[in-house]
Amino acid sequence: MLDLAFVRDNIELVERKLAERGSALRLDRFREVDSSRRRLLTEVELLKSQRNKAGDQIGALKKSGGDASAIIAEMGGISDRIKLLDDRVKQVDEELREILTTYPNVPHETVPVGRSAADNVEVRRWGTPREFTFKPKAHWELGEQLGILDMERGAKIAGARFGVYWDGGARLERALGNFFLDTLTREHGYREVLPPAIVNSASLFGTGQLPKFAEDLFKLEGSDYWLIPTAEVPVTNLYSGETLDAADLPINLTAYTPCFRSEAGTYGKDMKGVFRNHQFQKVEMVKFAHPDHSYEELERLTGNAEALLQKLGLPYRVMALCTGDMGFGSAKTYDIEVWLPGLNEYREISSCTNFESFQSRRAGIRFRTGSKGKSELVHTLNGSGLATGRSWIAVVENYQQADGSIEIPEALRPYFGGTDRIPALKK
RNA sequence: GGAGAGGUGGCUGAGUGGCCGAAAGCAACGGUUUGCUAAACCGUCGUACGGAUAAUCUCUGUACCGAGGGUUCGAAUCCCUCCCUCUCCGCCA
């Protein structure tokens, strides 16, 4: 959510910036609602002030045994008027809030202007895609062939877009999760946290999924419980409504959780395998940073995710998302795309974003310098480090051998009990 | 699931209809003094949204005592609903 005063004072700037994102806006409506809200507030607050004064008089009169009935009768009318105006203020507040909460974030000045993914800018590239002496297979073929990924039974017990991992496949997923968490906590200064995979709607509002993107989520019937689409939601909201100490910033947290997405509107897209499932696992990194340093932290966060891919020996490229392709709350996002030989393309494996104060304003996450300073909103950032479901795909496809087995990357072997491969099934 | 207790400012904790944005203590901050790594004393000490103003300074108004609604001229205080915490019992991974 953008700051009310900021939008009011910079309305042309906001209009231009949001147009770059391809957002159709109601800024004139904003202006109208905002000024009528202020008019109403002035009026009703004046009346309340009168009421409070009269209340003091009534109290004093009653105490001294005087007759207050005249004032009380007069106040009845004012109270009715206040009630009426309060209702209107409430309506106007709601509309203003609705307008503000549907505005996406203002992109940072360094974000390339563009309309779609085609306008994203490649920032750098690491590693060279391996030359295969055979035609590399896609992960769903390999998974089935090796008996480690079972889409059929996933569909049977749950439905489309669910998979079951067996044996080395299950172990690979677990190894990746542990490897990521260990590396982030031991080498990059993150603190590990294991939050609920279910949150309430207030948390989803805080990080910006609600109210606009409810259709992307799974809601538990008859409750205010929702399955998390990413650990970003519970972890960012850990500090909602709290004031942090500036000396503690940046705070770096990491969590390994399942993620659930309805994938509404993606029918037919990435239907094979586990690239786009309703449930997947992911290690998420979340940062709470001082506004003066949040862009340094974004670079660091992105670098932390890259380091994981480098340790796994997986080629990737880093893309700066353009204004038209960024997420709703993002001020700036880098996507990291890993090379998938089976698909013969780079595909997203991590998305690293600086939300600036877009989330912290909604969630009420502040910091204070010393015990005297005025509290300010922190900047929140997050990125996958990494999506284990997609890392699984990348390992399987990049490390497949001519005999159909999968070599285990060096870095993962300690998590595989010394085994260096997932063997091909004997026929 | 059953029974009970409770949610007040950074913390502890008073307050059962007007004199309460809220006592007192602690913590924090500024100062004075003594002096030494501490004490005493004085003062300051919430947030949000409006208005005035050149001003994020200052002045001023309103709202906020878990959330929402109701009663009333007037609600932290009375009533209703919900949420959360604690205790005991039951059940259970």
XYZ file of C-alpha atoms in Angstrom, chain A residues 173 177-178 180-181 192-199 227-236 238 254-261 278-286 384-389:
47
model
C 13.888 -32.968 -2.063
C 15.917 -28.253 1.776
C 18.564 -29.098 4.347
C 19.783 -24.582 1.493
C 18.919 -23.982 5.142
C 16.045 -20.309 10.725
C 12.364 -20.241 11.565
C 9.592 -22.769 11.089
C 6.253 -20.967 10.851
C 2.712 -22.263 10.389
C 1.726 -23.187 6.837
C -1.690 -21.745 7.552
C -2.305 -18.068 8.151
C -2.853 -22.207 3.075
C 0.273 -20.139 2.565
C 1.340 -19.533 -1.052
C 4.883 -18.843 0.201
C 6.693 -18.603 3.537
C 6.983 -14.895 2.791
C 3.514 -14.500 4.327
C 4.006 -16.003 7.798
C 7.638 -14.925 8.077
C 7.163 -11.279 7.058
C 6.174 -12.341 12.333
C 14.868 -18.193 6.387
C 12.171 -20.840 6.431
C 11.502 -24.127 4.672
C 7.793 -24.661 4.150
C 5.279 -26.184 1.805
C 3.582 -23.640 -0.463
C 0.108 -23.941 -1.904
C -1.187 -22.203 -4.989
C -0.532 -26.905 -6.300
C 1.873 -27.870 -3.554
C 5.612 -27.462 -3.586
C 8.333 -26.864 -1.035
C 10.491 -23.821 -0.872
C 13.192 -22.272 1.276
C 12.421 -18.595 1.570
C 14.675 -15.738 2.652
C 13.104 -12.683 4.251
C 13.482 -17.882 -2.737
C 16.641 -19.528 -1.602
C 15.588 -21.661 -3.354
C 12.392 -23.318 -4.468
C 13.280 -26.917 -3.690
C 10.639 -28.272 -6.054
